[in-house]
Coordinates of C-alpha atoms in Angstrom, one line a residue:
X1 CA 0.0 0.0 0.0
X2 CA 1.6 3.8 -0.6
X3 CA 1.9 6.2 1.7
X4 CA -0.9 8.0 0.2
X5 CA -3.5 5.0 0.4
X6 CA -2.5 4.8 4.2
X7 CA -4.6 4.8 7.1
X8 CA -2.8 6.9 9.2
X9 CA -4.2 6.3 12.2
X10 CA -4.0 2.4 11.6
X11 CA -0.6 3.2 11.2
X12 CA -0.2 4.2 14.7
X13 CA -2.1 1.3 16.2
X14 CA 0.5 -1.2 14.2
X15 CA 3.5 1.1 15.9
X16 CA 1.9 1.0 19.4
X17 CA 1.2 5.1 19.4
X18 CA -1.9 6.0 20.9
X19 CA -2.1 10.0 20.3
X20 CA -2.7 12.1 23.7
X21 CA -5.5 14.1 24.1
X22 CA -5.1 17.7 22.2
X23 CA -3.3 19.9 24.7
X24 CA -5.1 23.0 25.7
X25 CA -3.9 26.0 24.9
X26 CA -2.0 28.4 27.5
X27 CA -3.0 31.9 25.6
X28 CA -5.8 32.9 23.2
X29 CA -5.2 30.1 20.6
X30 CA -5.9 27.5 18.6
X31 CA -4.1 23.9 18.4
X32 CA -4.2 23.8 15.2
X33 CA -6.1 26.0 12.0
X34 CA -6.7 25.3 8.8
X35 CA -6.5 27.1 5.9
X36 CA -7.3 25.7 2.2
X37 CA -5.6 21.9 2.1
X38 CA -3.2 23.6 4.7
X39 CA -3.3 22.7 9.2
X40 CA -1.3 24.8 10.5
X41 CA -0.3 23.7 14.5
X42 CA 0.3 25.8 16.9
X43 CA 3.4 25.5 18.9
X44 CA 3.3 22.2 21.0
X45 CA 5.4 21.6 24.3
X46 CA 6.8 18.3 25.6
X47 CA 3.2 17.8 27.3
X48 CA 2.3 15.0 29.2
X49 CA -1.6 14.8 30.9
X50 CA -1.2 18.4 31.0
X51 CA 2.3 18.8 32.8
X52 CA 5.5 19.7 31.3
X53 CA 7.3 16.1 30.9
X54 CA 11.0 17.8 30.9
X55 CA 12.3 21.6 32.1
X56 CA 15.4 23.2 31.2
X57 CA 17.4 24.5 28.5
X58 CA 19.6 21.5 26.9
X59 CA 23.1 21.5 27.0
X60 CA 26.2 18.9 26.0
X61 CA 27.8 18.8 29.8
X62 CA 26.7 20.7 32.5
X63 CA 24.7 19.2 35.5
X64 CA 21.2 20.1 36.1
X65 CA 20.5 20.3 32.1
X66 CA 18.1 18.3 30.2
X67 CA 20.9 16.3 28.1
X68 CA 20.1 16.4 24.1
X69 CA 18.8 12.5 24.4
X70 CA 16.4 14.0 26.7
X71 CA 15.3 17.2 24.4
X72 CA 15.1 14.4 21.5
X73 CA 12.8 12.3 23.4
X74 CA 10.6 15.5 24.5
X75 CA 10.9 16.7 20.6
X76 CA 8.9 13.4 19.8
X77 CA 6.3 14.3 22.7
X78 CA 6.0 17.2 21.1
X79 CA 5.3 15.8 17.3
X80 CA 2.8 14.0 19.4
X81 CA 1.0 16.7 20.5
X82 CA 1.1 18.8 16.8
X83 CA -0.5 15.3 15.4
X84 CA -3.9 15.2 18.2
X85 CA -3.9 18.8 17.2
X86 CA -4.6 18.1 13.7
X87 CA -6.5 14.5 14.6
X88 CA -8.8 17.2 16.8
X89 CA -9.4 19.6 13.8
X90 CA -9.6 17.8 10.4
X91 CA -9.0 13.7 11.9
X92 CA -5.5 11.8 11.0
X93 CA -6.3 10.2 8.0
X94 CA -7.1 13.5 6.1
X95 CA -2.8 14.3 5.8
X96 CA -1.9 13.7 2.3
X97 CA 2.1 14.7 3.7
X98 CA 4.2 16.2 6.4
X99 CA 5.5 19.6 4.7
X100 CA 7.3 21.3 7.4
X101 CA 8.8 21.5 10.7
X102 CA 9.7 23.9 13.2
X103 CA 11.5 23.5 16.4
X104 CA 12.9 25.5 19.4
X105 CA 15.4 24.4 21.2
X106 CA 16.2 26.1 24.7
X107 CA 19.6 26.0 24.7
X108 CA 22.3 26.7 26.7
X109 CA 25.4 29.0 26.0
X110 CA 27.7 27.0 23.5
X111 CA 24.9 24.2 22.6
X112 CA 24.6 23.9 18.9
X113 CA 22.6 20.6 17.7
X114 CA 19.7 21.6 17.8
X115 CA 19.1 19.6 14.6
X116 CA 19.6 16.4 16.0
X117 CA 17.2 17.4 19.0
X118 CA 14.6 18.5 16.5
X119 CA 15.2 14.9 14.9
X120 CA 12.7 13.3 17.4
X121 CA 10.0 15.2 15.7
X122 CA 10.9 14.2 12.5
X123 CA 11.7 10.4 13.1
X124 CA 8.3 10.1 14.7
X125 CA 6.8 11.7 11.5
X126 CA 8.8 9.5 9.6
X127 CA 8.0 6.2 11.2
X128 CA 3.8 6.8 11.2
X129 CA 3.7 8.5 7.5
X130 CA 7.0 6.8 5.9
X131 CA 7.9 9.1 2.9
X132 CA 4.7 11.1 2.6
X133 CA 6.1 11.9 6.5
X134 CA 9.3 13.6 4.5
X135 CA 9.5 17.5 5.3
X136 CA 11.2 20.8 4.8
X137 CA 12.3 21.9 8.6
X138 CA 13.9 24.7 10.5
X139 CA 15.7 23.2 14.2
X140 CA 16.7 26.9 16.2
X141 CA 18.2 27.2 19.0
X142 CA 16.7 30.1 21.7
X143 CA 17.2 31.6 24.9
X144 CA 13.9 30.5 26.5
X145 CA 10.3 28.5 25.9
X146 CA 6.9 28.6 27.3
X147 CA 6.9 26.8 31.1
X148 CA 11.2 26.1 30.8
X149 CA 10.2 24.0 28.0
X150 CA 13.2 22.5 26.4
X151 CA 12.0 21.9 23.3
X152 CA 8.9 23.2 21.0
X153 CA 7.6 21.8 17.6
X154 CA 5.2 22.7 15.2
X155 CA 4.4 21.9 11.9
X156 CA 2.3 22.4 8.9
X157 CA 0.6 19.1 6.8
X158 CA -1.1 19.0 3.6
X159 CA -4.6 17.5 4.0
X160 CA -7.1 16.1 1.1
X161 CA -10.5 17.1 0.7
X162 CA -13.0 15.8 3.3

């Protein structure tokens, strides 16, 4: 079957991903909008039943920082999240493709790989939409995130008529 024939939300039951429940928004916002074929998320925070799942800004060395395997694994939380945003406005199965990510990394002086942080996002994407999951992407490094976030993803999916 091709990506584009998919059930995406199969998909995640045959990789053991159940998607959380659309985070609610901390400021006047919406998860996710849609414009045309275009969802737009807002945002999304390494969220977990409502709590930040990780604080800090990510660094290589120091003690008392969330380590980049850490900010990697909260990127992929964070993916998470942007997907139940879009589930909750237009349903999974709508995406035609992934067509680009955003991420923020809070980093600490000196930290530069913020790419491979932002990787958790797009792995994730990768593994539930295979090559339709393929995207453009930005991974920045900033001074601070909502909450001490480390980490904060959004992206933007094409979606088919429904």
């Amino acid at each position: 079957m091709s990506d584009t024939q998919r059930s995406w939300s199969a998909r995640l039951a045959e990789l053991g991903i159940e998607l959380p429940k659309v985070v609610a928004p901390l400021g006047v916002y919406y998860p996710a909008v849609r414009s045309g074929n275009t969802v737009y998320t807002s945002g999304q925070l390494p969220m977990v039943d409502g709590e930040l799942a990780v604080h800090g800004k990510v660094s290589e060395g120091a003690e008392g920082v969330v380590r980049p395997e850490q900010a990697r694994d909260a990127a992929r939380l964070c993916a998470l999240n942007a997907l139940a945003a879009v589930n909750g406005l237009v349903g999974l199965d709508a995406v035609v493709r992934v067509v680009k990510v955003t991420g923020f990394v809070a980093s600490a002086p000196g930290f530069t790989g913020q790419p491979g942080v932002i990787n958790g996002a797009s792995d994730l994407l990768g593994e539930v939409f295979g090559t339709a999951g393929h995207h453009a992407r930005s991974a920045v490094g900033v001074a601070e995130l909502p909450l001490g976030a480390p980490v904060e993803v959004e992206i933007i999916v094409e979606v088919g008529d429904i």
